[in-house]
GROMACS .gro file of N, CA and C in nm:
model
  522
    1UNK      N    1  -0.731  -1.708   0.690
    1UNK     CA    2  -0.769  -1.596   0.775
    1UNK      C    3  -0.788  -1.643   0.919
    2UNK      N    4  -0.844  -1.763   0.936
    2UNK     CA    5  -0.865  -1.814   1.071
    2UNK      C    6  -0.732  -1.832   1.142
    3UNK      N    7  -0.630  -1.876   1.068
    3UNK     CA    8  -0.497  -1.893   1.125
    3UNK      C    9  -0.441  -1.760   1.172
    4UNK      N   10  -0.461  -1.654   1.090
    4UNK     CA   11  -0.413  -1.521   1.126
    4UNK      C   12  -0.485  -1.470   1.251
    5UNK      N   13  -0.616  -1.496   1.258
    5UNK     CA   14  -0.694  -1.453   1.374
    5UNK      C   15  -0.641  -1.519   1.501
    6UNK      N   16  -0.607  -1.647   1.492
    6UNK     CA   17  -0.551  -1.718   1.606
    6UNK      C   18  -0.417  -1.660   1.647
    7UNK      N   19  -0.334  -1.626   1.548
    7UNK     CA   20  -0.204  -1.564   1.578
    7UNK      C   21  -0.224  -1.428   1.647
    8UNK      N   22  -0.320  -1.352   1.599
    8UNK     CA   23  -0.346  -1.220   1.660
    8UNK      C   24  -0.387  -1.237   1.806
    9UNK      N   25  -0.476  -1.331   1.831
    9UNK     CA   26  -0.521  -1.353   1.969
    9UNK      C   27  -0.406  -1.398   2.059
   10UNK      N   28  -0.319  -1.484   2.004
   10UNK     CA   29  -0.201  -1.527   2.082
   10UNK      C   30  -0.107  -1.410   2.107
   11UNK      N   31  -0.087  -1.328   2.005
   11UNK     CA   32   0.001  -1.211   2.020
   11UNK      C   33  -0.058  -1.113   2.121
   12UNK      N   34  -0.187  -1.094   2.119
   12UNK     CA   35  -0.252  -1.005   2.216
   12UNK      C   36  -0.238  -1.060   2.358
   13UNK      N   37  -0.227  -1.192   2.369
   13UNK     CA   38  -0.210  -1.255   2.501
   13UNK      C   39  -0.064  -1.252   2.547
   14UNK      N   40   0.024  -1.194   2.463
   14UNK     CA   41   0.164  -1.180   2.504
   14UNK      C   42   0.262  -1.272   2.436
   15UNK      N   43   0.217  -1.351   2.341
   15UNK     CA   44   0.305  -1.443   2.269
   15UNK      C   45   0.384  -1.364   2.163
   16UNK      N   46   0.510  -1.337   2.193
   16UNK     CA   47   0.594  -1.257   2.102
   16UNK      C   48   0.622  -1.329   1.971
   17UNK      N   49   0.636  -1.461   1.975
   17UNK     CA   50   0.658  -1.538   1.853
   17UNK      C   51   0.538  -1.527   1.758
   18UNK      N   52   0.419  -1.525   1.814
   18UNK     CA   53   0.299  -1.510   1.732
   18UNK      C   54   0.300  -1.374   1.661
   19UNK      N   55   0.345  -1.270   1.732
   19UNK     CA   56   0.353  -1.138   1.671
   19UNK      C   57   0.456  -1.138   1.557
   20UNK      N   58   0.570  -1.201   1.580
   20UNK     CA   59   0.673  -1.210   1.476
   20UNK      C   60   0.617  -1.284   1.354
   21UNK      N   61   0.543  -1.392   1.378
   21UNK     CA   62   0.483  -1.467   1.267
   21UNK      C   63   0.383  -1.381   1.189
   22UNK      N   64   0.305  -1.300   1.261
   22UNK     CA   65   0.210  -1.210   1.196
   22UNK      C   66   0.281  -1.112   1.104
   23UNK      N   67   0.385  -1.050   1.156
   23UNK     CA   68   0.460  -0.952   1.077
   23UNK      C   69   0.526  -1.020   0.958
   24UNK      N   70   0.582  -1.139   0.979
   24UNK     CA   71   0.644  -1.213   0.869
   24UNK      C   72   0.543  -1.241   0.758
   25UNK      N   73   0.420  -1.275   0.796
   25UNK     CA   74   0.319  -1.307   0.696
   25UNK      C   75   0.273  -1.184   0.617
   26UNK      N   76   0.296  -1.066   0.673
   26UNK     CA   77   0.251  -0.942   0.609
   26UNK      C   78   0.364  -0.859   0.549
   27UNK      N   79   0.489  -0.898   0.572
   27UNK     CA   80   0.601  -0.809   0.540
   27UNK      C   81   0.613  -0.776   0.391
   28UNK      N   82   0.586  -0.870   0.304
   28UNK     CA   83   0.597  -0.842   0.161
   28UNK      C   84   0.492  -0.740   0.119
   29UNK      N   85   0.371  -0.755   0.166
   29UNK     CA   86   0.265  -0.659   0.134
   29UNK      C   87   0.294  -0.522   0.191
   30UNK      N   88   0.351  -0.519   0.312
   30UNK     CA   89   0.388  -0.391   0.373
   30UNK      C   90   0.494  -0.321   0.287
   31UNK      N   91   0.594  -0.396   0.245
   31UNK     CA   92   0.701  -0.336   0.164
   31UNK      C   93   0.646  -0.282   0.032
   32UNK      N   94   0.565  -0.361  -0.035
   32UNK     CA   95   0.510  -0.318  -0.164
   32UNK      C   96   0.422  -0.194  -0.148
   33UNK      N   97   0.344  -0.189  -0.042
   33UNK     CA   98   0.259  -0.072  -0.019
   33UNK      C   99   0.345   0.050   0.010
   34UNK      N  100   0.446   0.035   0.095
   34UNK     CA  101   0.533   0.148   0.129
   34UNK      C  102   0.608   0.199   0.006
   35UNK      N  103   0.659   0.108  -0.076
   35UNK     CA  104   0.730   0.148  -0.198
   35UNK      C  105   0.635   0.217  -0.296
   36UNK      N  106   0.513   0.167  -0.307
   36UNK     CA  107   0.416   0.228  -0.397
   36UNK      C  108   0.388   0.373  -0.357
   37UNK      N  109   0.390   0.399  -0.227
   37UNK     CA  110   0.363   0.535  -0.180
   37UNK      C  111   0.487   0.623  -0.179
   38UNK      N  112   0.597   0.568  -0.132
   38UNK     CA  113   0.715   0.650  -0.105
   38UNK      C  114   0.820   0.648  -0.216
   39UNK      N  115   0.824   0.540  -0.293
   39UNK     CA  116   0.918   0.523  -0.404
   39UNK      C  117   1.063   0.540  -0.360
   40UNK      N  118   1.094   0.496  -0.241
   40UNK     CA  119   1.228   0.512  -0.188
   40UNK      C  120   1.250   0.403  -0.083
   41UNK      N  121   1.352   0.318  -0.103
   41UNK     CA  122   1.376   0.205  -0.012
   41UNK      C  123   1.400   0.248   0.132
   42UNK      N  124   1.480   0.353   0.151
   42UNK     CA  125   1.513   0.396   0.288
   42UNK      C  126   1.388   0.446   0.360
   43UNK      N  127   1.307   0.526   0.293
   43UNK     CA  128   1.184   0.575   0.356
   43UNK      C  129   1.085   0.461   0.380
   44UNK      N  130   1.079   0.367   0.286
   44UNK     CA  131   0.990   0.252   0.302
   44UNK      C  132   1.032   0.170   0.425
   45UNK      N  133   1.162   0.150   0.441
   45UNK     CA  134   1.212   0.075   0.558
   45UNK      C  135   1.178   0.148   0.687
   46UNK      N  136   1.192   0.281   0.688
   46UNK     CA  137   1.156   0.359   0.807
   46UNK      C  138   1.007   0.345   0.838
   47UNK      N  139   0.925   0.356   0.735
   47UNK     CA  140   0.780   0.347   0.755
   47UNK      C  141   0.741   0.209   0.809
   48UNK      N  142   0.803   0.105   0.755
   48UNK     CA  143   0.771  -0.031   0.801
   48UNK      C  144   0.817  -0.051   0.945
   49UNK      N  145   0.937  -0.003   0.976
   49UNK     CA  146   0.988  -0.016   1.113
   49UNK      C  147   0.895   0.056   1.212
   50UNK      N  148   0.853   0.177   1.178
   50UNK     CA  149   0.762   0.251   1.265
   50UNK      C  150   0.628   0.181   1.277
   51UNK      N  151   0.583   0.120   1.167
   51UNK     CA  152   0.455   0.048   1.166
   51UNK      C  153   0.461  -0.073   1.259
   52UNK      N  154   0.570  -0.149   1.251
   52UNK     CA  155   0.585  -0.267   1.336
   52UNK      C  156   0.585  -0.225   1.483
   53UNK      N  157   0.658  -0.121   1.514
   53UNK     CA  158   0.665  -0.074   1.652
   53UNK      C  159   0.528  -0.027   1.701
   54UNK      N  160   0.461   0.056   1.622
   54UNK     CA  161   0.329   0.106   1.663
   54UNK      C  162   0.227  -0.008   1.675
   55UNK      N  163   0.233  -0.103   1.583
   55UNK     CA  164   0.137  -0.214   1.591
   55UNK      C  165   0.163  -0.300   1.714
   56UNK      N  166   0.290  -0.319   1.747
   56UNK     CA  167   0.323  -0.396   1.867
   56UNK      C  168   0.274  -0.325   1.992
   57UNK      N  169   0.297  -0.193   1.998
   57UNK     CA  170   0.256  -0.115   2.115
   57UNK      C  171   0.105  -0.107   2.130
   58UNK      N  172   0.032  -0.112   2.018
   58UNK     CA  173  -0.113  -0.090   2.022
   58UNK      C  174  -0.196  -0.214   1.989
   59UNK      N  175  -0.134  -0.330   1.987
   59UNK     CA  176  -0.203  -0.453   1.950
   59UNK      C  177  -0.322  -0.482   2.042
   60UNK      N  178  -0.309  -0.446   2.168
   60UNK     CA  179  -0.419  -0.471   2.262
   60UNK      C  180  -0.545  -0.393   2.224
   61UNK      N  181  -0.527  -0.281   2.154
   61UNK     CA  182  -0.640  -0.198   2.115
   61UNK      C  183  -0.716  -0.249   1.993
   62UNK      N  184  -0.663  -0.351   1.927
   62UNK     CA  185  -0.732  -0.407   1.810
   62UNK      C  186  -0.849  -0.491   1.858
   63UNK      N  187  -0.969  -0.443   1.829
   63UNK     CA  188  -1.090  -0.509   1.880
   63UNK      C  189  -1.129  -0.633   1.798
   64UNK      N  190  -1.104  -0.629   1.666
   64UNK     CA  191  -1.144  -0.740   1.580
   64UNK      C  192  -1.020  -0.801   1.517
   65UNK      N  193  -0.970  -0.911   1.574
   65UNK     CA  194  -0.847  -0.973   1.522
   65UNK      C  195  -0.850  -1.010   1.374
   66UNK      N  196  -0.969  -1.037   1.319
   66UNK     CA  197  -0.977  -1.075   1.178
   66UNK      C  198  -0.947  -0.956   1.085
   67UNK      N  199  -0.938  -0.834   1.139
   67UNK     CA  200  -0.904  -0.716   1.059
   67UNK      C  201  -0.760  -0.673   1.081
   68UNK      N  202  -0.674  -0.764   1.128
   68UNK     CA  203  -0.536  -0.729   1.158
   68UNK      C  204  -0.464  -0.670   1.037
   69UNK      N  205  -0.474  -0.735   0.922
   69UNK     CA  206  -0.401  -0.689   0.804
   69UNK      C  207  -0.449  -0.550   0.761
   70UNK      N  208  -0.579  -0.527   0.766
   70UNK     CA  209  -0.635  -0.396   0.733
   70UNK      C  210  -0.584  -0.291   0.831
   71UNK      N  211  -0.587  -0.325   0.959
   71UNK     CA  212  -0.540  -0.235   1.066
   71UNK      C  213  -0.392  -0.204   1.048
   72UNK      N  214  -0.312  -0.306   1.021
   72UNK     CA  215  -0.168  -0.289   1.003
   72UNK      C  216  -0.139  -0.202   0.880
   73UNK      N  217  -0.212  -0.225   0.772
   73UNK     CA  218  -0.193  -0.145   0.650
   73UNK      C  219  -0.231   0.000   0.674
   74UNK      N  220  -0.333   0.022   0.753
   74UNK     CA  221  -0.375   0.159   0.787
   74UNK      C  222  -0.263   0.230   0.865
   75UNK      N  223  -0.202   0.161   0.959
   75UNK     CA  224  -0.090   0.219   1.035
   75UNK      C  225   0.023   0.253   0.939
   76UNK      N  226   0.054   0.160   0.847
   76UNK     CA  227   0.162   0.183   0.750
   76UNK      C  228   0.133   0.306   0.664
   77UNK      N  229   0.012   0.318   0.614
   77UNK     CA  230  -0.022   0.432   0.529
   77UNK      C  231  -0.011   0.562   0.607
   78UNK      N  232  -0.051   0.561   0.733
   78UNK     CA  233  -0.035   0.680   0.816
   78UNK      C  234   0.113   0.716   0.831
   79UNK      N  235   0.197   0.615   0.849
   79UNK     CA  236   0.342   0.639   0.861
   79UNK      C  237   0.398   0.693   0.728
   80UNK      N  238   0.354   0.637   0.618
   80UNK     CA  239   0.399   0.686   0.487
   80UNK      C  240   0.355   0.830   0.465
   81UNK      N  241   0.232   0.861   0.502
   81UNK     CA  242   0.183   0.999   0.488
   81UNK      C  243   0.263   1.094   0.575
   82UNK      N  244   0.303   1.050   0.693
   82UNK     CA  245   0.386   1.132   0.782
   82UNK      C  246   0.520   1.162   0.714
   83UNK      N  247   0.579   1.061   0.653
   83UNK     CA  248   0.706   1.080   0.584
   83UNK      C  249   0.688   1.173   0.463
   84UNK      N  250   0.581   1.154   0.389
   84UNK     CA  251   0.556   1.240   0.272
   84UNK      C  252   0.538   1.386   0.314
   85UNK      N  253   0.468   1.409   0.424
   85UNK     CA  254   0.449   1.546   0.474
   85UNK      C  255   0.582   1.608   0.515
   86UNK      N  256   0.675   1.524   0.560
   86UNK     CA  257   0.804   1.574   0.605
   86UNK      C  258   0.900   1.608   0.492
   87UNK      N  259   0.871   1.559   0.375
   87UNK     CA  260   0.957   1.588   0.260
   87UNK      C  261   0.936   1.733   0.214
   88UNK      N  262   1.035   1.785   0.150
   88UNK     CA  263   1.020   1.918   0.092
   88UNK      C  264   0.916   1.912  -0.019
   89UNK      N  265   0.858   2.026  -0.049
   89UNK     CA  266   0.752   2.032  -0.150
   89UNK      C  267   0.799   1.985  -0.287
   90UNK      N  268   0.915   2.027  -0.330
   90UNK     CA  269   0.967   1.988  -0.460
   90UNK      C  270   1.092   1.904  -0.443
   91UNK      N  271   1.085   1.782  -0.494
   91UNK     CA  272   1.199   1.692  -0.487
   91UNK      C  273   1.233   1.653  -0.630
   92UNK      N  274   1.359   1.663  -0.669
   92UNK     CA  275   1.395   1.625  -0.807
   92UNK      C  276   1.352   1.483  -0.840
   93UNK      N  277   1.304   1.464  -0.961
   93UNK     CA  278   1.250   1.335  -1.002
   93UNK      C  279   1.355   1.224  -0.998
   94UNK      N  280   1.484   1.257  -1.016
   94UNK     CA  281   1.587   1.153  -1.015
   94UNK      C  282   1.605   1.090  -0.877
   95UNK      N  283   1.548   1.151  -0.773
   95UNK     CA  284   1.556   1.094  -0.639
   95UNK      C  285   1.445   0.992  -0.612
   96UNK      N  286   1.360   0.968  -0.710
   96UNK     CA  287   1.249   0.873  -0.694
   96UNK      C  288   1.269   0.756  -0.789
   97UNK      N  289   1.352   0.658  -0.751
   97UNK     CA  290   1.373   0.544  -0.841
   97UNK      C  291   1.244   0.465  -0.859
   98UNK      N  292   1.231   0.405  -0.975
   98UNK     CA  293   1.115   0.321  -1.001
   98UNK      C  294   1.117   0.200  -0.907
   99UNK      N  295   1.003   0.145  -0.884
   99UNK     CA  296   0.992   0.026  -0.800
   99UNK      C  297   1.072  -0.088  -0.864
  100UNK      N  298   1.165  -0.142  -0.787
  100UNK     CA  299   1.243  -0.253  -0.840
  100UNK      C  300   1.159  -0.379  -0.829
  101UNK      N  301   1.158  -0.455  -0.933
  101UNK     CA  302   1.078  -0.576  -0.939
  101UNK      C  303   1.171  -0.691  -0.973
  102UNK      N  304   1.176  -0.792  -0.887
  102UNK     CA  305   1.273  -0.899  -0.907
  102UNK      C  306   1.209  -1.029  -0.958
  103UNK      N  307   1.077  -1.030  -0.974
  103UNK     CA  308   1.010  -1.152  -1.019
  103UNK      C  309   1.026  -1.174  -1.168
  104UNK      N  310   0.978  -1.288  -1.217
  104UNK     CA  311   0.989  -1.324  -1.357
  104UNK      C  312   0.875  -1.268  -1.440
  105UNK      N  313   0.766  -1.230  -1.379
  105UNK     CA  314   0.646  -1.187  -1.448
  105UNK      C  315   0.665  -1.047  -1.506
  106UNK      N  316   0.692  -1.037  -1.635
  106UNK     CA  317   0.716  -0.906  -1.696
  106UNK      C  318   0.588  -0.825  -1.706
  107UNK      N  319   0.473  -0.889  -1.714
  107UNK     CA  320   0.348  -0.813  -1.719
  107UNK      C  321   0.325  -0.743  -1.586
  108UNK      N  322   0.364  -0.804  -1.476
  108UNK     CA  323   0.353  -0.740  -1.345
  108UNK      C  324   0.447  -0.622  -1.334
  109UNK      N  325   0.565  -0.635  -1.392
  109UNK     CA  326   0.662  -0.526  -1.390
  109UNK      C  327   0.607  -0.407  -1.467
  110UNK      N  328   0.551  -0.432  -1.582
  110UNK     CA  329   0.495  -0.325  -1.665
  110UNK      C  330   0.380  -0.256  -1.591
  111UNK      N  331   0.298  -0.335  -1.524
  111UNK     CA  332   0.186  -0.278  -1.447
  111UNK      C  333   0.239  -0.185  -1.338
  112UNK      N  334   0.338  -0.231  -1.262
  112UNK     CA  335   0.394  -0.151  -1.153
  112UNK      C  336   0.460  -0.024  -1.208
  113UNK      N  337   0.532  -0.037  -1.319
  113UNK     CA  338   0.599   0.080  -1.378
  113UNK      C  339   0.496   0.184  -1.422
  114UNK      N  340   0.387   0.141  -1.483
  114UNK     CA  341   0.283   0.236  -1.523
  114UNK      C  342   0.213   0.293  -1.400
  115UNK      N  343   0.188   0.209  -1.302
  115UNK     CA  344   0.122   0.253  -1.179
  115UNK      C  345   0.204   0.363  -1.111
  116UNK      N  346   0.335   0.350  -1.113
  116UNK     CA  347   0.423   0.449  -1.051
  116UNK      C  348   0.416   0.585  -1.118
  117UNK      N  349   0.365   0.590  -1.240
  117UNK     CA  350   0.355   0.717  -1.313
  117UNK      C  351   0.225   0.792  -1.284
  118UNK      N  352   0.133   0.729  -1.214
  118UNK     CA  353   0.006   0.793  -1.180
  118UNK      C  354   0.021   0.882  -1.058
  119UNK      N  355  -0.074   0.975  -1.042
  119UNK     CA  356  -0.078   1.057  -0.921
  119UNK      C  357  -0.100   0.965  -0.801
  120UNK      N  358  -0.047   1.006  -0.686
  120UNK     CA  359  -0.053   0.921  -0.568
  120UNK      C  360  -0.195   0.884  -0.529
  121UNK      N  361  -0.290   0.978  -0.538
  121UNK     CA  362  -0.427   0.948  -0.496
  121UNK      C  363  -0.488   0.832  -0.574
  122UNK      N  364  -0.448   0.817  -0.699
  122UNK     CA  365  -0.497   0.706  -0.780
  122UNK      C  366  -0.408   0.583  -0.764
  123UNK      N  367  -0.278   0.605  -0.755
  123UNK     CA  368  -0.182   0.496  -0.746
  123UNK      C  369  -0.210   0.409  -0.623
  124UNK      N  370  -0.228   0.471  -0.507
  124UNK     CA  371  -0.245   0.392  -0.385
  124UNK      C  372  -0.377   0.315  -0.385
  125UNK      N  373  -0.484   0.374  -0.437
  125UNK     CA  374  -0.613   0.305  -0.442
  125UNK      C  375  -0.606   0.186  -0.538
  126UNK      N  376  -0.548   0.208  -0.656
  126UNK     CA  377  -0.534   0.099  -0.753
  126UNK      C  378  -0.443  -0.011  -0.698
  127UNK      N  379  -0.336   0.029  -0.631
  127UNK     CA  380  -0.243  -0.068  -0.574
  127UNK      C  381  -0.314  -0.155  -0.469
  128UNK      N  382  -0.384  -0.090  -0.376
  128UNK     CA  383  -0.452  -0.165  -0.269
  128UNK      C  384  -0.560  -0.257  -0.327
  129UNK      N  385  -0.627  -0.213  -0.432
  129UNK     CA  386  -0.736  -0.291  -0.490
  129UNK      C  387  -0.684  -0.407  -0.574
  130UNK      N  388  -0.590  -0.380  -0.665
  130UNK     CA  389  -0.547  -0.483  -0.759
  130UNK      C  390  -0.429  -0.567  -0.711
  131UNK      N  391  -0.338  -0.509  -0.637
  131UNK     CA  392  -0.220  -0.585  -0.595
  131UNK      C  393  -0.244  -0.651  -0.459
  132UNK      N  394  -0.288  -0.572  -0.362
  132UNK     CA  395  -0.312  -0.627  -0.228
  132UNK      C  396  -0.449  -0.692  -0.213
  133UNK      N  397  -0.535  -0.670  -0.312
  133UNK     CA  398  -0.668  -0.731  -0.320
  133UNK      C  399  -0.758  -0.697  -0.201
  134UNK      N  400  -0.749  -0.572  -0.154
  134UNK     CA  401  -0.843  -0.526  -0.052
  134UNK      C  402  -0.974  -0.489  -0.121
  135UNK      N  403  -1.084  -0.503  -0.048
  135UNK     CA  404  -1.215  -0.463  -0.102
  135UNK      C  405  -1.228  -0.311  -0.092
  136UNK      N  406  -1.327  -0.258  -0.159
  136UNK     CA  407  -1.352  -0.113  -0.154
  136UNK      C  408  -1.379  -0.071  -0.010
  137UNK      N  409  -1.453  -0.153   0.062
  137UNK     CA  410  -1.484  -0.122   0.202
  137UNK      C  411  -1.355  -0.119   0.286
  138UNK      N  412  -1.266  -0.216   0.264
  138UNK     CA  413  -1.140  -0.219   0.338
  138UNK      C  414  -1.051  -0.101   0.302
  139UNK      N  415  -1.045  -0.067   0.173
  139UNK     CA  416  -0.965   0.048   0.130
  139UNK      C  417  -1.019   0.175   0.194
  140UNK      N  418  -1.151   0.185   0.201
  140UNK     CA  419  -1.215   0.300   0.265
  140UNK      C  420  -1.170   0.313   0.410
  141UNK      N  421  -1.164   0.201   0.480
  141UNK     CA  422  -1.120   0.202   0.620
  141UNK      C  423  -0.971   0.233   0.631
  142UNK      N  424  -0.891   0.175   0.544
  142UNK     CA  425  -0.746   0.196   0.548
  142UNK      C  426  -0.710   0.343   0.524
  143UNK      N  427  -0.774   0.401   0.422
  143UNK     CA  428  -0.742   0.539   0.383
  143UNK      C  429  -0.828   0.643   0.455
  144UNK      N  430  -0.921   0.596   0.536
  144UNK     CA  431  -1.011   0.685   0.610
  144UNK      C  432  -1.084   0.779   0.514
  145UNK      N  433  -1.152   0.719   0.416
  145UNK     CA  434  -1.229   0.799   0.323
  145UNK      C  435  -1.358   0.725   0.289
  146UNK      N  436  -1.453   0.801   0.241
  146UNK     CA  437  -1.583   0.749   0.205
  146UNK      C  438  -1.569   0.643   0.095
  147UNK      N  439  -1.653   0.539   0.100
  147UNK     CA  440  -1.647   0.433  -0.001
  147UNK      C  441  -1.671   0.489  -0.141
  148UNK      N  442  -1.760   0.588  -0.154
  148UNK     CA  443  -1.785   0.648  -0.285
  148UNK      C  444  -1.661   0.720  -0.338
  149UNK      N  445  -1.583   0.779  -0.249
  149UNK     CA  446  -1.458   0.844  -0.290
  149UNK      C  447  -1.361   0.740  -0.343
  150UNK      N  448  -1.354   0.624  -0.275
  150UNK     CA  449  -1.267   0.515  -0.320
  150UNK      C  450  -1.312   0.469  -0.459
  151UNK      N  451  -1.443   0.451  -0.477
  151UNK     CA  452  -1.495   0.409  -0.608
  151UNK      C  453  -1.462   0.511  -0.716
  152UNK      N  454  -1.476   0.640  -0.683
  152UNK     CA  455  -1.446   0.745  -0.780
  152UNK      C  456  -1.298   0.743  -0.817
  153UNK      N  457  -1.212   0.730  -0.716
  153UNK     CA  458  -1.068   0.727  -0.744
  153UNK      C  459  -1.028   0.602  -0.821
  154UNK      N  460  -1.094   0.490  -0.793
  154UNK     CA  461  -1.068   0.369  -0.871
  154UNK      C  462  -1.106   0.392  -1.017
  155UNK      N  463  -1.222   0.449  -1.039
  155UNK     CA  464  -1.270   0.473  -1.174
  155UNK      C  465  -1.179   0.570  -1.248
  156UNK      N  466  -1.147   0.682  -1.185
  156UNK     CA  467  -1.059   0.781  -1.249
  156UNK      C  468  -0.917   0.725  -1.266
  157UNK      N  469  -0.871   0.651  -1.167
  157UNK     CA  470  -0.739   0.590  -1.176
  157UNK      C  471  -0.730   0.491  -1.291
  158UNK      N  472  -0.836   0.411  -1.308
  158UNK     CA  473  -0.840   0.317  -1.420
  158UNK      C  474  -0.834   0.392  -1.553
  159UNK      N  475  -0.912   0.502  -1.561
  159UNK     CA  476  -0.912   0.584  -1.682
  159UNK      C  477  -0.774   0.642  -1.711
  160UNK      N  478  -0.711   0.697  -1.608
  160UNK     CA  479  -0.577   0.754  -1.624
  160UNK      C  480  -0.476   0.645  -1.661
  161UNK      N  481  -0.490   0.529  -1.599
  161UNK     CA  482  -0.401   0.417  -1.628
  161UNK      C  483  -0.418   0.374  -1.774
  162UNK      N  484  -0.543   0.364  -1.818
  162UNK     CA  485  -0.572   0.324  -1.956
  162UNK      C  486  -0.509   0.422  -2.054
  163UNK      N  487  -0.526   0.554  -2.030
  163UNK     CA  488  -0.469   0.655  -2.119
  163UNK      C  489  -0.317   0.645  -2.122
  164UNK      N  490  -0.258   0.626  -2.005
  164UNK     CA  491  -0.113   0.614  -1.996
  164UNK      C  492  -0.065   0.490  -2.069
  165UNK      N  493  -0.137   0.380  -2.052
  165UNK     CA  494  -0.102   0.255  -2.120
  165UNK      C  495  -0.107   0.273  -2.272
  166UNK      N  496  -0.215   0.336  -2.318
  166UNK     CA  497  -0.230   0.357  -2.462
  166UNK      C  498  -0.121   0.449  -2.516
  167UNK      N  499  -0.085   0.551  -2.441
  167UNK     CA  500   0.020   0.643  -2.483
  167UNK      C  501   0.155   0.572  -2.487
  168UNK      N  502   0.186   0.496  -2.379
  168UNK     CA  503   0.315   0.425  -2.371
  168UNK      C  504   0.328   0.320  -2.481
  169UNK      N  505   0.219   0.261  -2.519
  169UNK     CA  506   0.222   0.155  -2.621
  169UNK      C  507   0.178   0.205  -2.758
  170UNK      N  508   0.163   0.334  -2.770
  170UNK     CA  509   0.127   0.401  -2.895
  170UNK      C  510   0.006   0.336  -2.961
  171UNK      N  511  -0.098   0.321  -2.879
  171UNK     CA  512  -0.223   0.264  -2.926
  171UNK      C  513  -0.321   0.380  -2.944
  172UNK      N  514  -0.389   0.382  -3.056
  172UNK     CA  515  -0.490   0.486  -3.075
  172UNK      C  516  -0.613   0.423  -3.139
  173UNK      N  517  -0.724   0.487  -3.109
  173UNK     CA  518  -0.850   0.441  -3.166
  173UNK      C  519  -0.897   0.546  -3.264
  174UNK      N  520  -0.939   0.502  -3.382
  174UNK     CA  521  -0.983   0.596  -3.486
  174UNK      C  522  -1.126   0.638  -3.464
   0.00000   0.00000   0.00000
């Protein structure tokens, strides 16, 4: 984190290479977050591109460099929400491909596939908490919502995830 803070300060001082390094260090997380919300590569790429541009233009306004990743993720989520608002109300389900996962970890793939089946309000909170490992306080800041709302959505999301998991794996309790 100290290294990232130093990069942020250098980028704020005008070092373009430091900014590129910052974005490079966050790009995988940005992509995964955008895909989790948008479920579409083209829209995710647009959201990330807009996020990089907005963050570059507004980097001087970041008061606490140690919160760069949280700040950047907040910008990304705002861009994703803008894209979601621009979509038509009803979009055929075949236009929403599942998140492609190229790693070897099949348990991670199963988690992402089940996560994609949840409502967005639960999916994004669970994703930020379990995959990106943000704290409840950070998620609250990113999504601009009360910490208790984040806790409630985490709890309900876990419950919905559990039910979906049990249904998909045909597990029942007597």
